[in-house]
PDB file of N, CA and C in Angstrom:
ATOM      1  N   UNK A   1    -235.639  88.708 205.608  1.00  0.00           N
ATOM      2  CA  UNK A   1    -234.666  89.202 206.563  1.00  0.00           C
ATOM      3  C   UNK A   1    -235.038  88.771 207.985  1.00  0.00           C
ATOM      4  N   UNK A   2    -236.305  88.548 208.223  1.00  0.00           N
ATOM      5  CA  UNK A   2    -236.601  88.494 209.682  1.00  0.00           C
ATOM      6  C   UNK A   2    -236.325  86.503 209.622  1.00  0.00           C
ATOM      7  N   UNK A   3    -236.836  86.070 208.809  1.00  0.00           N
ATOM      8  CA  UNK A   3    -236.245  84.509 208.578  1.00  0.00           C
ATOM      9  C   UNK A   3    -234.632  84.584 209.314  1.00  0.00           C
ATOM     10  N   UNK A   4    -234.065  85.232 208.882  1.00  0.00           N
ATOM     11  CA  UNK A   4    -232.623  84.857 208.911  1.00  0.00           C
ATOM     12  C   UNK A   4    -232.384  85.340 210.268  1.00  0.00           C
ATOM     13  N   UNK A   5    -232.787  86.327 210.986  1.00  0.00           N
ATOM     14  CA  UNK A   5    -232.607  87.193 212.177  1.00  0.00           C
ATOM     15  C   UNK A   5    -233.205  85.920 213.231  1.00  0.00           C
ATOM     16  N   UNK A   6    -234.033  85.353 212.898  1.00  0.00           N
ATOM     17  CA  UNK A   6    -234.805  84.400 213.951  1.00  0.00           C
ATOM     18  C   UNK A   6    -233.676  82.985 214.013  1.00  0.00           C
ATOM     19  N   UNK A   7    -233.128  82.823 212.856  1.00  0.00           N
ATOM     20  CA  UNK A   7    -232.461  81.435 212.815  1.00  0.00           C
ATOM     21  C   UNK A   7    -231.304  81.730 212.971  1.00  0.00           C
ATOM     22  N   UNK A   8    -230.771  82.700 212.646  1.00  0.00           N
ATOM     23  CA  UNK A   8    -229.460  83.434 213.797  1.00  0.00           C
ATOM     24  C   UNK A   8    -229.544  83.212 215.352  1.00  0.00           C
ATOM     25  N   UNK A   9    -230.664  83.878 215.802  1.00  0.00           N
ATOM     26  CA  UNK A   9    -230.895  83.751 216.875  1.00  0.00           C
ATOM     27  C   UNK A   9    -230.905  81.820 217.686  1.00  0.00           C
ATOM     28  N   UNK A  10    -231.847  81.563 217.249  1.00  0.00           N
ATOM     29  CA  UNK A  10    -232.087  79.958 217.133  1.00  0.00           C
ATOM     30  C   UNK A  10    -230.221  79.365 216.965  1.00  0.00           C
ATOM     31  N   UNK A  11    -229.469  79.420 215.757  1.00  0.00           N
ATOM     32  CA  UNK A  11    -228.483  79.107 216.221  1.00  0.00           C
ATOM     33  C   UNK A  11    -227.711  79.049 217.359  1.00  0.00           C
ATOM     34  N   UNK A  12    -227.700  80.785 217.664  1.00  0.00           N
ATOM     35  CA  UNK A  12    -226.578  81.162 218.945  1.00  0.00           C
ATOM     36  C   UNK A  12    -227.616  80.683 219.853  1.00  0.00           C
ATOM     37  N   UNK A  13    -228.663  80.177 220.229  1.00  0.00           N
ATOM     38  CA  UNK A  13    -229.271  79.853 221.617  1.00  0.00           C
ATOM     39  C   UNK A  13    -228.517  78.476 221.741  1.00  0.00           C
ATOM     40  N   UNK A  14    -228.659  77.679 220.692  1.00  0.00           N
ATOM     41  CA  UNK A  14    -228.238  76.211 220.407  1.00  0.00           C
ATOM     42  C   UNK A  14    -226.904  75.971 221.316  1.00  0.00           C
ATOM     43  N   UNK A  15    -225.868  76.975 220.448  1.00  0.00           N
ATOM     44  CA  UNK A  15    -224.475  76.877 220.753  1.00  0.00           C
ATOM     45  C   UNK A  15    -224.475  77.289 222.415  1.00  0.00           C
ATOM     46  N   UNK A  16    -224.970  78.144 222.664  1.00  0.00           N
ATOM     47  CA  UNK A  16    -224.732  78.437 224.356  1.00  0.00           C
ATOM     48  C   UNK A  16    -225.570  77.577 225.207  1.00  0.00           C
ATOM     49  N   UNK A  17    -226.190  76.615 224.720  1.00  0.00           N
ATOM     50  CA  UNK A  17    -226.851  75.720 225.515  1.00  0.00           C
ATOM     51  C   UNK A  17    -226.138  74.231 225.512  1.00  0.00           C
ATOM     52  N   UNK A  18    -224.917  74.464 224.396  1.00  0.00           N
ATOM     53  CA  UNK A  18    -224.380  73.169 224.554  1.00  0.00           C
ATOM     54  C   UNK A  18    -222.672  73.452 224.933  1.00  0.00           C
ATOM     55  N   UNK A  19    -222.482  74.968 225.755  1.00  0.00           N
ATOM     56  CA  UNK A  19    -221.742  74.659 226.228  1.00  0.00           C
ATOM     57  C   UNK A  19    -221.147  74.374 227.043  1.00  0.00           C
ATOM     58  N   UNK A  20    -220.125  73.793 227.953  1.00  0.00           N
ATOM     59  CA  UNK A  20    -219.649  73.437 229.160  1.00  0.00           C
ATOM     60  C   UNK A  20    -218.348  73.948 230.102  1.00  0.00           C
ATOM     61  N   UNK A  21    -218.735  74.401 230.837  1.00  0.00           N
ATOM     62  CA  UNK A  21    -217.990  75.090 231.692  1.00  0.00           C
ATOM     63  C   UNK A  21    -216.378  74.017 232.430  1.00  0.00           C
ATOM     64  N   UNK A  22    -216.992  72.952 232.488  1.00  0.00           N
ATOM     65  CA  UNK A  22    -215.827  71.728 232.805  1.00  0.00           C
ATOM     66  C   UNK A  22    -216.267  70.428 232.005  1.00  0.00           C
ATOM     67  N   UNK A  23    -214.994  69.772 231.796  1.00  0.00           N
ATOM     68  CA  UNK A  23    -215.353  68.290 231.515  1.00  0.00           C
ATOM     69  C   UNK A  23    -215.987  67.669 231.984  1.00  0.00           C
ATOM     70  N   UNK A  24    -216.576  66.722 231.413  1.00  0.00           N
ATOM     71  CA  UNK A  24    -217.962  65.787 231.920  1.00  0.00           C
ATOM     72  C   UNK A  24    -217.094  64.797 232.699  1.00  0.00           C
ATOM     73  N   UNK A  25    -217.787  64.162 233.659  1.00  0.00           N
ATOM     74  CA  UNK A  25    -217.241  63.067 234.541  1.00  0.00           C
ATOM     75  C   UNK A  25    -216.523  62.083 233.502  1.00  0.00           C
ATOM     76  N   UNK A  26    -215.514  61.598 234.753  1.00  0.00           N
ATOM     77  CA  UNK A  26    -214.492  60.380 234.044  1.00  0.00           C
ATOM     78  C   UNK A  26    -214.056  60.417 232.115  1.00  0.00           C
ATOM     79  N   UNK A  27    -214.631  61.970 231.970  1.00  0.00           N
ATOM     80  CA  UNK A  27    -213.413  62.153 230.420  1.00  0.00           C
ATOM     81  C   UNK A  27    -212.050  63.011 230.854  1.00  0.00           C
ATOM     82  N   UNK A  28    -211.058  62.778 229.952  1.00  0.00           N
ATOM     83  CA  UNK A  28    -209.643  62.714 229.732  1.00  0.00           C
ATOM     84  C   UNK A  28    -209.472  64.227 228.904  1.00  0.00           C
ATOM     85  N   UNK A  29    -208.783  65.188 230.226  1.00  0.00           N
ATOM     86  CA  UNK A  29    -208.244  66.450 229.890  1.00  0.00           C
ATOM     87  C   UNK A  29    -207.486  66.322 228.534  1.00  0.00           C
ATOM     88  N   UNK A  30    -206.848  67.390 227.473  1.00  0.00           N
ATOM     89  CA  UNK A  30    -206.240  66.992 226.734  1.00  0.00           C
ATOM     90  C   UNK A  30    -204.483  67.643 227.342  1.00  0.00           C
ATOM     91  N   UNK A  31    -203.675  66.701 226.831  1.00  0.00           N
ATOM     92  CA  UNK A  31    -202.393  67.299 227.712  1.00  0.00           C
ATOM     93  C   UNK A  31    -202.106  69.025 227.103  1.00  0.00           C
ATOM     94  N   UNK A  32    -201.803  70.067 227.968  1.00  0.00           N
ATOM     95  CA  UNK A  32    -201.527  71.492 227.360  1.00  0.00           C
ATOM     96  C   UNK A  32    -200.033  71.062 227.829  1.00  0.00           C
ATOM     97  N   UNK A  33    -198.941  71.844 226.905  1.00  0.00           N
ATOM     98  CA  UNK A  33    -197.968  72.515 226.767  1.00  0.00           C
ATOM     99  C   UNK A  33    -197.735  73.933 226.528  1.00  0.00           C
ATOM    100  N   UNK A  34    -197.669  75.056 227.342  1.00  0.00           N
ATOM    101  CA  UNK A  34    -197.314  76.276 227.356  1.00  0.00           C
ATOM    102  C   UNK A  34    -195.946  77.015 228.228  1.00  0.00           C
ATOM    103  N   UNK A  35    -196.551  77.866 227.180  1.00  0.00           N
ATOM    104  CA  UNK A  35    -195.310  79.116 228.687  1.00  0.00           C
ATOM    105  C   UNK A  35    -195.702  79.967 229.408  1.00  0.00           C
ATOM    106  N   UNK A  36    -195.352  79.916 230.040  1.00  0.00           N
ATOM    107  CA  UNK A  36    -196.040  81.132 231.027  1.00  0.00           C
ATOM    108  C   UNK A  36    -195.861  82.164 230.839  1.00  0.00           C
ATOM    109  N   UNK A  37    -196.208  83.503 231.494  1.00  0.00           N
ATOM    110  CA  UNK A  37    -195.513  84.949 231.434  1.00  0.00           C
ATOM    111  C   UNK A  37    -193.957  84.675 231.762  1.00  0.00           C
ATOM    112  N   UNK A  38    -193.061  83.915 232.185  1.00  0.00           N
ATOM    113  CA  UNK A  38    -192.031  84.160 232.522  1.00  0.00           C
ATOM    114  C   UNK A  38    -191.193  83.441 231.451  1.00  0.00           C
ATOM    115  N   UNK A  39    -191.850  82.367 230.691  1.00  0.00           N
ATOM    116  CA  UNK A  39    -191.032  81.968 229.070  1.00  0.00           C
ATOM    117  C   UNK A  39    -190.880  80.666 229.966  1.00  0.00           C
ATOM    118  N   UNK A  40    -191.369  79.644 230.944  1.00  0.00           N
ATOM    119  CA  UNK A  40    -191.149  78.896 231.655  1.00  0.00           C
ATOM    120  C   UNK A  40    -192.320  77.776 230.606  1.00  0.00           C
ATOM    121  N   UNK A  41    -191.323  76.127 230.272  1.00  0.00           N
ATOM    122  CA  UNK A  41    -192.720  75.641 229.534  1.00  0.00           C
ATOM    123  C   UNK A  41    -193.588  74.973 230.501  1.00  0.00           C
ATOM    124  N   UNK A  42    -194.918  74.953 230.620  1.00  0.00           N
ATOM    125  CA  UNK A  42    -195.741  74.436 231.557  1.00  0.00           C
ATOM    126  C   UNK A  42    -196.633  72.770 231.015  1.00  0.00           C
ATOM    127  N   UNK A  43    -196.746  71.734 231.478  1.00  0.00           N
ATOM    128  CA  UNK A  43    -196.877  70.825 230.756  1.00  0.00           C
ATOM    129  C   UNK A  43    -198.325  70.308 231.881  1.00  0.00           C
ATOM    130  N   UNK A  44    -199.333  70.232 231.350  1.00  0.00           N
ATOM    131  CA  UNK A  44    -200.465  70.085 232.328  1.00  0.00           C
ATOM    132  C   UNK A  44    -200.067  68.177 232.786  1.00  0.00           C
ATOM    133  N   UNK A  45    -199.855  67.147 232.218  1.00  0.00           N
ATOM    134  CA  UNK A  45    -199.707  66.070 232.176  1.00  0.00           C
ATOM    135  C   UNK A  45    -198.749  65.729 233.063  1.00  0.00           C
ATOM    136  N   UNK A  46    -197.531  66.510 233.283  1.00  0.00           N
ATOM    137  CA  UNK A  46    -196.432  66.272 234.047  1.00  0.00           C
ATOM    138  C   UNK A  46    -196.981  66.219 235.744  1.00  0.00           C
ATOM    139  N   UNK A  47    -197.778  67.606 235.894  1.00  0.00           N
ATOM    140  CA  UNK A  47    -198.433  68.118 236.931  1.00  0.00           C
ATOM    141  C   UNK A  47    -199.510  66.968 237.589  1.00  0.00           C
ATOM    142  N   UNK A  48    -200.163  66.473 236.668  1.00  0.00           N
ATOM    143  CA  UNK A  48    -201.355  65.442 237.029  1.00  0.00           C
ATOM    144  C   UNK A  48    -200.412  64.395 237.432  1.00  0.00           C
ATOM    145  N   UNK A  49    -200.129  63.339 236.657  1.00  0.00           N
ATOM    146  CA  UNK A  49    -198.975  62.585 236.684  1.00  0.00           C
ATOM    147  C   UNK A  49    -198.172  62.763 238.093  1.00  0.00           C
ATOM    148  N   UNK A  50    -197.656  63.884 239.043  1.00  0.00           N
ATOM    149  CA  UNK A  50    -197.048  64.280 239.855  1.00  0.00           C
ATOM    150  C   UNK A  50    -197.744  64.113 241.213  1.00  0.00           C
ATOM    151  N   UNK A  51    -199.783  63.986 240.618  1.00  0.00           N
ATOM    152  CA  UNK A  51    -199.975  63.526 242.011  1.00  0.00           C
ATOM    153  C   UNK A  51    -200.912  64.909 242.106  1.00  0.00           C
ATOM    154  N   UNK A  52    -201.031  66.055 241.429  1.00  0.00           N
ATOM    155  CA  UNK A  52    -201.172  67.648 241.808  1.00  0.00           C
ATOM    156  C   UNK A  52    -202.611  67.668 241.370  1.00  0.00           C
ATOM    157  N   UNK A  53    -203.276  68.773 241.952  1.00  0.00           N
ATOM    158  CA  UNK A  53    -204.936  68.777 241.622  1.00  0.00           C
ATOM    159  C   UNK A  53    -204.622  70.183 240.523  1.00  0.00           C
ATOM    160  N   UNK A  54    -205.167  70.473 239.347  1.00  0.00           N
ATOM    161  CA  UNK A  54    -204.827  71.028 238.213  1.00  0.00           C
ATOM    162  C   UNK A  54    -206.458  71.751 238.090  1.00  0.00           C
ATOM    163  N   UNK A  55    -206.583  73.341 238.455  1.00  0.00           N
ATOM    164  CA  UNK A  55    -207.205  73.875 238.062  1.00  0.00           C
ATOM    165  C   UNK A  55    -206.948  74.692 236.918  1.00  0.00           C
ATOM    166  N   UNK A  56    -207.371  74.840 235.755  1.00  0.00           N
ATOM    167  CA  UNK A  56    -207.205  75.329 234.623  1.00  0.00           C
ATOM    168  C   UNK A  56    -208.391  76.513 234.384  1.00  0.00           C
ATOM    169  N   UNK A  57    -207.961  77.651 234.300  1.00  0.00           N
ATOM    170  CA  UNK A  57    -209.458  78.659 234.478  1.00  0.00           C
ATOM    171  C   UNK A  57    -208.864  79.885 232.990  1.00  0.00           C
ATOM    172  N   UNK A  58    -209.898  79.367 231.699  1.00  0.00           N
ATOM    173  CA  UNK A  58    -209.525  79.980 230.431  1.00  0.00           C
ATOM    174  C   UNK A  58    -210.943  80.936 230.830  1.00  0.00           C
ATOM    175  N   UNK A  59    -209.612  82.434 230.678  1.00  0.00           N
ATOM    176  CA  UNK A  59    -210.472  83.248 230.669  1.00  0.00           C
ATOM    177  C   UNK A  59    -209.857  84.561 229.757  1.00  0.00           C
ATOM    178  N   UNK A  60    -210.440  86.009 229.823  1.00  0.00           N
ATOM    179  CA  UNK A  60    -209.963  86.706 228.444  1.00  0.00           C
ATOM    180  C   UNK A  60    -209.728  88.496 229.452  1.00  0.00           C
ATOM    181  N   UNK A  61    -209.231  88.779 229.197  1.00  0.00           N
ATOM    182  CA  UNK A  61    -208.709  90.683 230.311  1.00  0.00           C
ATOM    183  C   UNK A  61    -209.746  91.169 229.462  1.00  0.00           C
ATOM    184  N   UNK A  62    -210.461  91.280 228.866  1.00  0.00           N
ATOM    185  CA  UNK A  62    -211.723  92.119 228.657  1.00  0.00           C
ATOM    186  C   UNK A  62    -212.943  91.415 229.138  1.00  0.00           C
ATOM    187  N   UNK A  63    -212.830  90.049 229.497  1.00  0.00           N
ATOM    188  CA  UNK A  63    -214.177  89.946 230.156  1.00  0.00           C
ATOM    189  C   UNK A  63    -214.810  90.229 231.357  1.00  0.00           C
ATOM    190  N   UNK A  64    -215.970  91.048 231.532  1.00  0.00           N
ATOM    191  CA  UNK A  64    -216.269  91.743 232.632  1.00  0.00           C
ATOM    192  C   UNK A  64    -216.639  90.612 234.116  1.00  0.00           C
ATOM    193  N   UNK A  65    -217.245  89.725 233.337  1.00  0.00           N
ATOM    194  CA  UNK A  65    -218.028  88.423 234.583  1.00  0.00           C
ATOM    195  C   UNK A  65    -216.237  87.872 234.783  1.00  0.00           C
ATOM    196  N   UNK A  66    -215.211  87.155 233.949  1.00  0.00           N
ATOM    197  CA  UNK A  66    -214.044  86.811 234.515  1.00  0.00           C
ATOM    198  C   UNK A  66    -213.545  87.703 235.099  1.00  0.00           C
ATOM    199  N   UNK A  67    -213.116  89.117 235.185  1.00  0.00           N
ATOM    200  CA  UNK A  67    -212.832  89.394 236.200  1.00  0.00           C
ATOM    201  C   UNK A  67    -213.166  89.451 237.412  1.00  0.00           C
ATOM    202  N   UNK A  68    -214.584  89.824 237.656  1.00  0.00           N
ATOM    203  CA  UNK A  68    -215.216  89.774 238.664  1.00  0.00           C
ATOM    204  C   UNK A  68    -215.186  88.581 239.690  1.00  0.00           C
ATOM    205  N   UNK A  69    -215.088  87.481 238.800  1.00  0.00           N
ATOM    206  CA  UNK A  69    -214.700  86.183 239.428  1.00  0.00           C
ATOM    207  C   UNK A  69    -212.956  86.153 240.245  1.00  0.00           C
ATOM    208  N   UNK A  70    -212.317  87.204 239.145  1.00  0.00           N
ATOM    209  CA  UNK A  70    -210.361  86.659 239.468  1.00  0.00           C
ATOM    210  C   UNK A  70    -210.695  87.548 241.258  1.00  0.00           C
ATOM    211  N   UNK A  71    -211.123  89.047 240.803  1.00  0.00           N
ATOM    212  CA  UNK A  71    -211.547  89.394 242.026  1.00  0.00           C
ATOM    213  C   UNK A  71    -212.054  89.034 243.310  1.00  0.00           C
ATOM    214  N   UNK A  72    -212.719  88.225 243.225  1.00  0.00           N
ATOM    215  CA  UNK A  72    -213.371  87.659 244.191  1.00  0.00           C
ATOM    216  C   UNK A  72    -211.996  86.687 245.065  1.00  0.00           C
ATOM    217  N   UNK A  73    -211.041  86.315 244.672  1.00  0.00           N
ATOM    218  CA  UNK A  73    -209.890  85.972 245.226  1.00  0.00           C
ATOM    219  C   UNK A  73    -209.609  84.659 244.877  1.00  0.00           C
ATOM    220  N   UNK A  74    -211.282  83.735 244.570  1.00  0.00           N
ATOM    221  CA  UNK A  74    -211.413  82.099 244.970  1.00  0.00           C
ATOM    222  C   UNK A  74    -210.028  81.303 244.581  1.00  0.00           C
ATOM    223  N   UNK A  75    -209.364  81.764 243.592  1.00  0.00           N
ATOM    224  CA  UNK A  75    -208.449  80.971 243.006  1.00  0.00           C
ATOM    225  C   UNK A  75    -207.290  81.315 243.617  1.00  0.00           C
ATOM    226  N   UNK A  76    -206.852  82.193 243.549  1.00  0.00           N
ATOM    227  CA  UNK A  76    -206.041  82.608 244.708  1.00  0.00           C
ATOM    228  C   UNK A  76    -205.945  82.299 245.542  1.00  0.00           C
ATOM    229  N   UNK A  77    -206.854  82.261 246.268  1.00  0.00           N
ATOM    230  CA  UNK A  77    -206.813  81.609 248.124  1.00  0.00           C
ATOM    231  C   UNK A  77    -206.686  80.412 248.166  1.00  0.00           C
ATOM    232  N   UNK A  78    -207.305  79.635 246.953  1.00  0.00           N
ATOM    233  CA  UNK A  78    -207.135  78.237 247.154  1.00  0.00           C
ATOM    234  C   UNK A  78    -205.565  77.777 246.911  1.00  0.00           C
ATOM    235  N   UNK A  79    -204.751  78.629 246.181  1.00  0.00           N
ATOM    236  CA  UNK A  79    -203.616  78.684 245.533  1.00  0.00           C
ATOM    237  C   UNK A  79    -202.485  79.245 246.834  1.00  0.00           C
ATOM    238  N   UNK A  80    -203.045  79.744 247.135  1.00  0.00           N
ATOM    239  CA  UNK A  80    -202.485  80.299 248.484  1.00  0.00           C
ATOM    240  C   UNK A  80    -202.249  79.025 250.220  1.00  0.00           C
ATOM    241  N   UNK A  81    -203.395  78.707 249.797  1.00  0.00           N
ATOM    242  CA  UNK A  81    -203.735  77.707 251.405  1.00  0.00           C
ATOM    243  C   UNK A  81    -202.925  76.676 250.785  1.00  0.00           C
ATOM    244  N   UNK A  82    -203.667  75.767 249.382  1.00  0.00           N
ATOM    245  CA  UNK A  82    -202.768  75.009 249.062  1.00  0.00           C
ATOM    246  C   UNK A  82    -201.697  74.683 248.586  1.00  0.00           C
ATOM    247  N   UNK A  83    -201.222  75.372 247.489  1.00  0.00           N
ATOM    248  CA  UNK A  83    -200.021  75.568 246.735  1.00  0.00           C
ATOM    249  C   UNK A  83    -199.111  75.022 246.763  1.00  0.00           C
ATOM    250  N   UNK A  84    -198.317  75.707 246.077  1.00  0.00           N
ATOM    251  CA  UNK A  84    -196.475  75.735 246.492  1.00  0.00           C
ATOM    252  C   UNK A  84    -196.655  75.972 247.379  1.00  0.00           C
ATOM    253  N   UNK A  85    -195.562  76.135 248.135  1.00  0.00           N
ATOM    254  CA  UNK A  85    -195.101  76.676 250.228  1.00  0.00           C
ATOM    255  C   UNK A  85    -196.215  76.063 250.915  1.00  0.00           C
ATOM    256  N   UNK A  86    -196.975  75.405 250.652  1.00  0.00           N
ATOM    257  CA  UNK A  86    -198.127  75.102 251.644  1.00  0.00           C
ATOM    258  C   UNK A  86    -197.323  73.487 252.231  1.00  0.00           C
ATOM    259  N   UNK A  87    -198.176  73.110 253.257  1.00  0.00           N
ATOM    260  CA  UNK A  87    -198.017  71.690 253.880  1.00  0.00           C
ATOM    261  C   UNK A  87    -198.890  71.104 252.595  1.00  0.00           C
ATOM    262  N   UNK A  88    -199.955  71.709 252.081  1.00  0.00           N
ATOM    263  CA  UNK A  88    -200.452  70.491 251.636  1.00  0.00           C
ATOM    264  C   UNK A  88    -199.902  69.978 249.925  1.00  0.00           C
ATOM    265  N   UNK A  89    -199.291  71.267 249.905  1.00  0.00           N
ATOM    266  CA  UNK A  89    -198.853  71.744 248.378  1.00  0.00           C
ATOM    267  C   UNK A  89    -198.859  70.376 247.056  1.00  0.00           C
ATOM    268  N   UNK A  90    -200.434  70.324 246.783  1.00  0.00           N
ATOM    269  CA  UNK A  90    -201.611  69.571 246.156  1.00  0.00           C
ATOM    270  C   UNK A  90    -201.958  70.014 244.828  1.00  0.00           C
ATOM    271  N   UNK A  91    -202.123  71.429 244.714  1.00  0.00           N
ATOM    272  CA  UNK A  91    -202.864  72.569 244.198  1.00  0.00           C
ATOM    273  C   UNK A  91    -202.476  72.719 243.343  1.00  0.00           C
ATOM    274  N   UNK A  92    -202.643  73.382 241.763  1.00  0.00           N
ATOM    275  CA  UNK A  92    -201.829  74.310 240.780  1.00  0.00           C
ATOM    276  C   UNK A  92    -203.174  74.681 240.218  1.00  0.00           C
ATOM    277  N   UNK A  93    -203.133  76.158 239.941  1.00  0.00           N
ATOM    278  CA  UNK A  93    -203.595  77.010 239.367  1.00  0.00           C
ATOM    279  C   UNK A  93    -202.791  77.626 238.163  1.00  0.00           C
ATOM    280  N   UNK A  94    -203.935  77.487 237.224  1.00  0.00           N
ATOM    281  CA  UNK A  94    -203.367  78.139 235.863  1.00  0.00           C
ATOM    282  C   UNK A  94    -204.704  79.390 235.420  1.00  0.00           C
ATOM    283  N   UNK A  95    -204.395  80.438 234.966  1.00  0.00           N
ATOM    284  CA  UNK A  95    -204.951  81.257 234.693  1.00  0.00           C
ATOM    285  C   UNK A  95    -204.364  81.489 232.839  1.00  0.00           C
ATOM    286  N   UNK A  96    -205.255  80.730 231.902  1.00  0.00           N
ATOM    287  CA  UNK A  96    -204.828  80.752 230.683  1.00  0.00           C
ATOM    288  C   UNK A  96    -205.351  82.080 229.950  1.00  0.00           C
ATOM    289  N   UNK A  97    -205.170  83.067 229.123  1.00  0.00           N
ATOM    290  CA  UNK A  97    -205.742  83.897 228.201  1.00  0.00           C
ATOM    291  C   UNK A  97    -205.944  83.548 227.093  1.00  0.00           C
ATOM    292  N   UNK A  98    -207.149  83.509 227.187  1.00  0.00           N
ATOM    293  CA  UNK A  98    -207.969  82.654 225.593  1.00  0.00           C
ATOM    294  C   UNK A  98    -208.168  83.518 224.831  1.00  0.00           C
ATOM    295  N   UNK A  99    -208.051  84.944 224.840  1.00  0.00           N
ATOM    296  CA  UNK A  99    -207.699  85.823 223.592  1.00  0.00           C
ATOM    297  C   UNK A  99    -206.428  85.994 223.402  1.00  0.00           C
ATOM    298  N   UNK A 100    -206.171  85.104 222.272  1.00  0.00           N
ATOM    299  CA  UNK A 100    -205.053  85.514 221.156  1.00  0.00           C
ATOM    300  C   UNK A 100    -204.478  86.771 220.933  1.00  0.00           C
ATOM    301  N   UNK A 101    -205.275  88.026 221.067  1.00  0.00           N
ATOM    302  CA  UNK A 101    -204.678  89.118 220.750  1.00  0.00           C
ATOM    303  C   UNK A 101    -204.301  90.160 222.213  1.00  0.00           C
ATOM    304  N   UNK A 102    -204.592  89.335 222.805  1.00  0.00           N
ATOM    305  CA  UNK A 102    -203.814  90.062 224.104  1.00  0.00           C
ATOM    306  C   UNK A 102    -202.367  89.944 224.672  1.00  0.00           C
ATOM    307  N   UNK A 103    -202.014  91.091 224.668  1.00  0.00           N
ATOM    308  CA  UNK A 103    -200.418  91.137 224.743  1.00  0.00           C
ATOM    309  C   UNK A 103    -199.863  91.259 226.309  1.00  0.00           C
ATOM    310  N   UNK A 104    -198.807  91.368 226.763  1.00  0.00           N
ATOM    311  CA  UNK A 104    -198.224  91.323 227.831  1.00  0.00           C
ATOM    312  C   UNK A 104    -198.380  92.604 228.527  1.00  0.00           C
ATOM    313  N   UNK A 105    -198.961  93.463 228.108  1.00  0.00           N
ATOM    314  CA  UNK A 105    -198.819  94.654 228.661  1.00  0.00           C
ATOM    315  C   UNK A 105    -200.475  94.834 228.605  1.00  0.00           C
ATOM    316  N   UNK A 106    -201.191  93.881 228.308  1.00  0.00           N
ATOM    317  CA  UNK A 106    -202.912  93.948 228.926  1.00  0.00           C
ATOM    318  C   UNK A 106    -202.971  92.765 229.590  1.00  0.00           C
ATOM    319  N   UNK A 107    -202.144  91.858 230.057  1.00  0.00           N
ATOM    320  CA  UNK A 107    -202.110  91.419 231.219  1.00  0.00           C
ATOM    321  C   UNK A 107    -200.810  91.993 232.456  1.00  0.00           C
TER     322      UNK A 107
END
């Protein structure tokens, strides 16, 4: 039992050490197609293609460190200065929910 508890462990160290927070230099986003909360389809490719800087931030309404981050404003403000309505309007922010089982009424 302690065999298996150690190489459990040993696994999940593996997996969180090989994962990545953004794409590695000069690799190729994959194109997303979604909808938004408003049933609007969103096409990440159209956006790039358009010239637009495409922040994509997959995160989950029960995670304690992502919120703390949405809190902090960063995406927002940048979404704000640059955006839509802005002079420089460059920007798009997407805030995706990577849990599946979250419904419209826990976001």
């Amino acid at each position: 039992m302690k065999k298996i508890k150690h190489l459990l462990l040993f696994f999940i160290v593996l997996m969180i050490l090989n994962l990545n927070a953004q794409l590695k230099d000069n690799s190729i986003a994959a194109n997303i197609n979604l909808k938004d909360i408003n049933g609007v389809q969103q096409n990440l490719y159209s956006y790039l293609d358009s010239g637009y800087t495409c922040i994509l931030d997959f995160s989950a309404t029960w995670c304690g460190p992502c919120w703390n981050y949405h809190e902090s404003n960063a995406l927002s403000n940048l979404y704000k200065f640059y955006g839509p309505g802005t002079t420089d309007n460059k920007i798009r922010v997407f805030f995706i929910e990577a849990d599946t089982t979250t419904n419209m009424d826990d976001l």
